[in-house]
Short mmCIF file of C-alpha atoms in Angstrom, two decimals:
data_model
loop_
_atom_site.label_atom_id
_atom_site.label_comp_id
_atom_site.label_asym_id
_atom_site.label_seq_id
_atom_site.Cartn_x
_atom_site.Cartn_y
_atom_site.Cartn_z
CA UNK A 1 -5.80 8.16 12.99
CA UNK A 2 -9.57 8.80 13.81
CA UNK A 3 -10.48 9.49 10.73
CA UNK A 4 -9.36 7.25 7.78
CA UNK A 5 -10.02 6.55 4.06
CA UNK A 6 -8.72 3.33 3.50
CA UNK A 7 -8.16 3.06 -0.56
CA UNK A 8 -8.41 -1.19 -1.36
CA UNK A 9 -10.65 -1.86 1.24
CA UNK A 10 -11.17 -5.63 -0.14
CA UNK A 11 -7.64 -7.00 0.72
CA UNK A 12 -6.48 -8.92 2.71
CA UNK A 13 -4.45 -6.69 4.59
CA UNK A 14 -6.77 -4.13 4.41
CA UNK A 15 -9.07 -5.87 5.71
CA UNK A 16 -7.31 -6.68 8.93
CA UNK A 17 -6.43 -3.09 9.40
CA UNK A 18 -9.66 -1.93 9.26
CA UNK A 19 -10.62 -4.70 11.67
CA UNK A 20 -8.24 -2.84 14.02
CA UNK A 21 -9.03 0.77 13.18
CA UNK A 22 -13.10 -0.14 14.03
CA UNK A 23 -12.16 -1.83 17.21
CA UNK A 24 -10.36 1.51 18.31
CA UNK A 25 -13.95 3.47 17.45
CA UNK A 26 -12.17 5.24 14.37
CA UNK A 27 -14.81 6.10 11.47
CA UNK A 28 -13.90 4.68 8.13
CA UNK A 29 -14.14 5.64 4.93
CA UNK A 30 -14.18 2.43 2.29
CA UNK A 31 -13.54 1.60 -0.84
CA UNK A 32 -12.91 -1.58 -3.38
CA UNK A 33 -13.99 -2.67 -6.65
CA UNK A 34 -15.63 -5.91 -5.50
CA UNK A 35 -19.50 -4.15 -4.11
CA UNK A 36 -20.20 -7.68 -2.29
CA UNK A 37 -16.60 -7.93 -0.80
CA UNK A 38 -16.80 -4.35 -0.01
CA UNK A 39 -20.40 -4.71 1.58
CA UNK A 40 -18.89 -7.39 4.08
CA UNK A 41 -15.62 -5.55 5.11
CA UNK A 42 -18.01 -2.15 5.90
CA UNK A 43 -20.56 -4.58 7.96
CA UNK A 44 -18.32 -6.08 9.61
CA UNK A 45 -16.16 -3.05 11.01
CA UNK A 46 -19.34 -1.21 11.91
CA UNK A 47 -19.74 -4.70 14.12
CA UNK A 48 -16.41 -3.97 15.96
CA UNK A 49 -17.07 -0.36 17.08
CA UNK A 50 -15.81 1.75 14.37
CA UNK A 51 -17.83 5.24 14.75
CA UNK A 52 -18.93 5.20 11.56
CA UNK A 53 -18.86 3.83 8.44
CA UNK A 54 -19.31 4.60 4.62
CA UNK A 55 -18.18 3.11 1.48
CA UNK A 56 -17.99 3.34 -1.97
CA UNK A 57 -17.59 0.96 -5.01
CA UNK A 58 -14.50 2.40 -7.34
CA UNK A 59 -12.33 1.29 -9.85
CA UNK A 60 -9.04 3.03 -8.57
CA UNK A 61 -7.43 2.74 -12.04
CA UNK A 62 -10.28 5.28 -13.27
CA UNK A 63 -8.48 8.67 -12.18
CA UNK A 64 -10.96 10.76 -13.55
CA UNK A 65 -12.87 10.11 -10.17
CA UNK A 66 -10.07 10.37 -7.54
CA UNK A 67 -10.56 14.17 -6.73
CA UNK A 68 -14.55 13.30 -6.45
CA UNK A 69 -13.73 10.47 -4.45
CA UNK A 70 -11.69 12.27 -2.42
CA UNK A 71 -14.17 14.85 -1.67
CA UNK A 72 -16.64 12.54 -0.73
CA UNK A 73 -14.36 10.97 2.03
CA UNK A 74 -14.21 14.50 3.46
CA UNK A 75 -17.73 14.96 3.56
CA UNK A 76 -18.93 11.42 4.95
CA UNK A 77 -16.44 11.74 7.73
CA UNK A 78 -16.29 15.25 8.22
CA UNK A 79 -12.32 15.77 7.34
CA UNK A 80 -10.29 12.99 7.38
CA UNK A 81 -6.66 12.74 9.09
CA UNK A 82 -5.37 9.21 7.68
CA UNK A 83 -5.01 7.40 5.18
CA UNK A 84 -4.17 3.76 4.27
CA UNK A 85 -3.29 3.30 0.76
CA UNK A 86 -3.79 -0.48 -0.06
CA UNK A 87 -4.49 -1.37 -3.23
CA UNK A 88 -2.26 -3.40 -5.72
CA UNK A 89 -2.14 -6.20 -7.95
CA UNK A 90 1.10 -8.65 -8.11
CA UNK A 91 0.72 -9.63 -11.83
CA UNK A 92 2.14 -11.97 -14.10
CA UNK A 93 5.96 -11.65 -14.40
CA UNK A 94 6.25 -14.25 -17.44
CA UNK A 95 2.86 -12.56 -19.08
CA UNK A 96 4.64 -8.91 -18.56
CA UNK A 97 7.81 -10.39 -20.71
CA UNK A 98 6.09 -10.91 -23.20
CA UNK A 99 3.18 -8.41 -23.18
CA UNK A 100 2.97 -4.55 -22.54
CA UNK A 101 -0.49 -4.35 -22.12
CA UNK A 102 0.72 -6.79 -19.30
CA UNK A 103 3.40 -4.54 -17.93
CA UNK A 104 1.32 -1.41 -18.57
CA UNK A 105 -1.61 -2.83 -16.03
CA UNK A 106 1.01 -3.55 -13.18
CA UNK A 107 2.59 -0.10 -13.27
CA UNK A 108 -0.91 1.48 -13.62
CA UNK A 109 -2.32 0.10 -10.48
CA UNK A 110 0.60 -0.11 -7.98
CA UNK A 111 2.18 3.41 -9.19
CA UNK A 112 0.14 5.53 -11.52
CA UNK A 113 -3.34 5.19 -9.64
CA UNK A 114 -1.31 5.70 -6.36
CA UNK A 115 0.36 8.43 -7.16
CA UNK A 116 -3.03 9.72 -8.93
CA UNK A 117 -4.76 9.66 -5.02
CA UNK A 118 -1.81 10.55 -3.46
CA UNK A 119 -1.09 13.69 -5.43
CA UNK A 120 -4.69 14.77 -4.48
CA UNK A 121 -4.97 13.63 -0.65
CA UNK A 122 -1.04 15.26 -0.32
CA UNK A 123 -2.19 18.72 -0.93
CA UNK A 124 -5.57 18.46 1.21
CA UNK A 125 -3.12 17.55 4.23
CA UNK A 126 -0.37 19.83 3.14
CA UNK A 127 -3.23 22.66 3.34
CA UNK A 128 -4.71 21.02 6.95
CA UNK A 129 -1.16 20.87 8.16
CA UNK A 130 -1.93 17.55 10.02
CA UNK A 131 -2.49 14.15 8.57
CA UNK A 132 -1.08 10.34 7.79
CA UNK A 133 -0.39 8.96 4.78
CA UNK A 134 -0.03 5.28 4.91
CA UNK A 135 1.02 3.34 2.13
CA UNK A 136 1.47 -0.18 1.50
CA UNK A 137 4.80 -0.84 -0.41
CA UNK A 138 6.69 -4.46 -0.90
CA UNK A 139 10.00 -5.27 -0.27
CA UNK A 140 10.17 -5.92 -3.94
CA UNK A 141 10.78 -2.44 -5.11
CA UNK A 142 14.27 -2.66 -2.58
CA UNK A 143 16.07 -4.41 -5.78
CA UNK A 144 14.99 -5.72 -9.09
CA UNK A 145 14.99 -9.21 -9.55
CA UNK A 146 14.54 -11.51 -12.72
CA UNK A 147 11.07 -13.49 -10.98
CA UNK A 148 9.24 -10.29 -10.32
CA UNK A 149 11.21 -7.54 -11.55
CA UNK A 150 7.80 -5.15 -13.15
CA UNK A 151 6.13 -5.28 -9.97
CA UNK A 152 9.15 -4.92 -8.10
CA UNK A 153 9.96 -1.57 -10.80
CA UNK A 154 6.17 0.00 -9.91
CA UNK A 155 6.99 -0.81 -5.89
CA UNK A 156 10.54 0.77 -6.31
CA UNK A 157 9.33 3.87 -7.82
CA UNK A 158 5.76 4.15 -5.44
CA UNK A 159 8.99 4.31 -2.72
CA UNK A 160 10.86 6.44 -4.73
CA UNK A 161 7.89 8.99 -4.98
CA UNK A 162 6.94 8.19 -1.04
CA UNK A 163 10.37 9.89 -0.13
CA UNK A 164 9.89 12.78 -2.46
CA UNK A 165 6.20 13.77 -0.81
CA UNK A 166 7.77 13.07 2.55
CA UNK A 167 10.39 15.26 2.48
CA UNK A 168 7.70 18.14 0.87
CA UNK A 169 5.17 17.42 3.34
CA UNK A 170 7.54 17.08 6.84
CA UNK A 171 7.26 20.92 7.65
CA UNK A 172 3.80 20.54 6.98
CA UNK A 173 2.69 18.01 9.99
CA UNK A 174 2.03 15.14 7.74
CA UNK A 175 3.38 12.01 7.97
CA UNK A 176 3.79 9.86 5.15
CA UNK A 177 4.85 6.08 6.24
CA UNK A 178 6.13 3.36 3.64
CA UNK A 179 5.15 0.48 4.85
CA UNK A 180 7.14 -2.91 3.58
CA UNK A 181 6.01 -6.26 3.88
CA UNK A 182 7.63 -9.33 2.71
CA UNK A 183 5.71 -12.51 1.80
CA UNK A 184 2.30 -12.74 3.47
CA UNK A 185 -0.17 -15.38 2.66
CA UNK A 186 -2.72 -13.94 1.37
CA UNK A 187 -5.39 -14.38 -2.19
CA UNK A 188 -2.85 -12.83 -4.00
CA UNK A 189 -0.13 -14.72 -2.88
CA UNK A 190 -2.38 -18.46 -2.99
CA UNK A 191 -0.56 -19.50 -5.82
CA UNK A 192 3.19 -20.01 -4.10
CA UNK A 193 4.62 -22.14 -2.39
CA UNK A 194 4.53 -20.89 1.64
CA UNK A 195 7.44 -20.88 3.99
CA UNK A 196 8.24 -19.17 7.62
CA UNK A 197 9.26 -15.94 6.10
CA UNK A 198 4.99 -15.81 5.24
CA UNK A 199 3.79 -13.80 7.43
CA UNK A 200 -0.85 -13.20 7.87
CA UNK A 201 -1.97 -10.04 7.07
CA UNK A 202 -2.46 -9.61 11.23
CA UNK A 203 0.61 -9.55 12.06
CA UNK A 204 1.35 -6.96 9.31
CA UNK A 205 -1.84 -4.82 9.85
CA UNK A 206 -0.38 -4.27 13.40
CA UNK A 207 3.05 -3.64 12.26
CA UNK A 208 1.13 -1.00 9.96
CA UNK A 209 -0.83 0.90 12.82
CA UNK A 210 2.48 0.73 15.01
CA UNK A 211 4.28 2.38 12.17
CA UNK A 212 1.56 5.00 12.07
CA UNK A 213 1.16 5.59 15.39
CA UNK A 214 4.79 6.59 15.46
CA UNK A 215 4.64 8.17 12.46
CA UNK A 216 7.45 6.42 11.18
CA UNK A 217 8.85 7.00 7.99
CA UNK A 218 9.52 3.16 6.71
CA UNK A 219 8.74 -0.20 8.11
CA UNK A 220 9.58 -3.51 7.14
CA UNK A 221 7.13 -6.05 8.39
CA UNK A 222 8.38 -7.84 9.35
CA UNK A 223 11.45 -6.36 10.88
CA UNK A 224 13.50 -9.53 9.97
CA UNK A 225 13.07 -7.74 5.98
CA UNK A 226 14.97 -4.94 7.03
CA UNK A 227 17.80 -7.38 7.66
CA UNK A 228 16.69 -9.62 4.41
CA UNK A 229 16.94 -6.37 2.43
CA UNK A 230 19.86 -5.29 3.67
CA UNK A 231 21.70 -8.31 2.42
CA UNK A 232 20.07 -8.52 -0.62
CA UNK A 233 20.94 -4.88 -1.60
CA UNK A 234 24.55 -4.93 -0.43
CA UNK A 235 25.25 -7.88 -3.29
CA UNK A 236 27.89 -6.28 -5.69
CA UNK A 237 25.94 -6.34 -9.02
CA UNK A 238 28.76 -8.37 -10.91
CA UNK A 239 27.41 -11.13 -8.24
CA UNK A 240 23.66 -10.38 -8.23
CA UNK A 241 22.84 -10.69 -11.86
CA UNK A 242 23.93 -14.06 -11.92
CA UNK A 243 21.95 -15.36 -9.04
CA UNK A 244 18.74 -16.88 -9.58
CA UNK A 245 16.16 -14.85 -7.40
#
């Protein structure tokens, strides 16, 4: 990818990817919510040898300005050919119980505003015939479980979609890689308790690029998940409901 919008800029494992993108000379198209956070992330990658450069300040959750923003991407870097879709918000599983307004915001960002950009970026690369669409899933959405089961639902359907618009775009040339982390320490995650399955957003930024590189069509990262997963989703349900996950 030498060319890449990179949609939630600001996090934490955005960040680190486009910390790897600029040091390979790609140019870099931005984009958060946060102008001061966003200001730092594009200052710093032009520091590390990205070719170039722009950003924007957007709320992602505002669709009306997706096919602008898109546009603009195209413009600033001359075409793009990648993508790393990165923005999401982990919520409040006990506030979601008991509020939809709640459950509402957590589907809106993680699916709704996703599939919002990804409807419009899949047909720009479906008409190039070339392309990667990289987007950052969770091994949540593998099974629903009672501690995190609404962002789990929006993960599990963002996958759900993923393999639809893969399996459209194939004959096309584009690439569209879900990309599965587990638990990685990051802001959003400051609030639990840490173990060894945490991984830094480093070590999954690289499993990211690896997975693009290849153009591979799912990733855990890490690849102990796969194995996690597995296990997890071969529970007979009688069994699962009654365990406390």
């Amino acid at each position: 990818m030498k060319k890449v919008l990179v949609l939630g800029a600001t996090s934490a494992i955005a960040q680190a990817t486009v910390r790897l993108l600029a040091a390979r000379g790609a140019s870099l198209y931005l984009t958060g919510r946060n102008a001061a956070n966003l200001d730092a992330v594009t200052k710093d990658a032009a520091t590390r040898g990205a070719a170039k450069v722009e950003s924007q300040v957007v709320d992602l959750n505002d669709f009306d300005t997706h096919e602008a923003l898109v546009e603009a991407a195209y413009t600033a870097l001359d075409g793009l050919d990648g993508v790393v879709l990165a923005h999401g918000v982990l919520g409040d599983q006990a506030e979601a119980q008991r509020s939809w307004a709640a459950t509402e915001a957590v589907l809106r960002t993680n699916f709704l505003s996703a599939v919002s950009l990804l409807t419009v970026l899949a047909n720009r690369f479906e008409a190039q015939k070339a392309g990667t669409l990289v987007v950052i899933s969770s091994v949540a959405g593998d099974r629903g479980r009672q501690s995190n089961y609404v962002y789990g639902a929006s993960k599990g359907a963002l996958n759900v979609f993923l393999q639809g618009l893969r399996n459209r775009l194939t004959k096309s040339n584009v690439a569209v890689v879900t990309v599965k982390p587990g638990f990685v320490d990051t802001p959003m995650t400051a609030h639990l308790p840490k173990n060894k399955l945490f991984a830094s957003p480093e070590k999954v930024a690289r499993g990211l690029l690896s997975a693009a590189d290849s153009r591979k069509n799912e990733v855990y990262v890490p690849g102990i998940w796969a194995l996690i997963m597995l296990i997890i989703r071969t529970i007979p349900e009688t069994v699962f409901k009654r365990m406390k996950l």
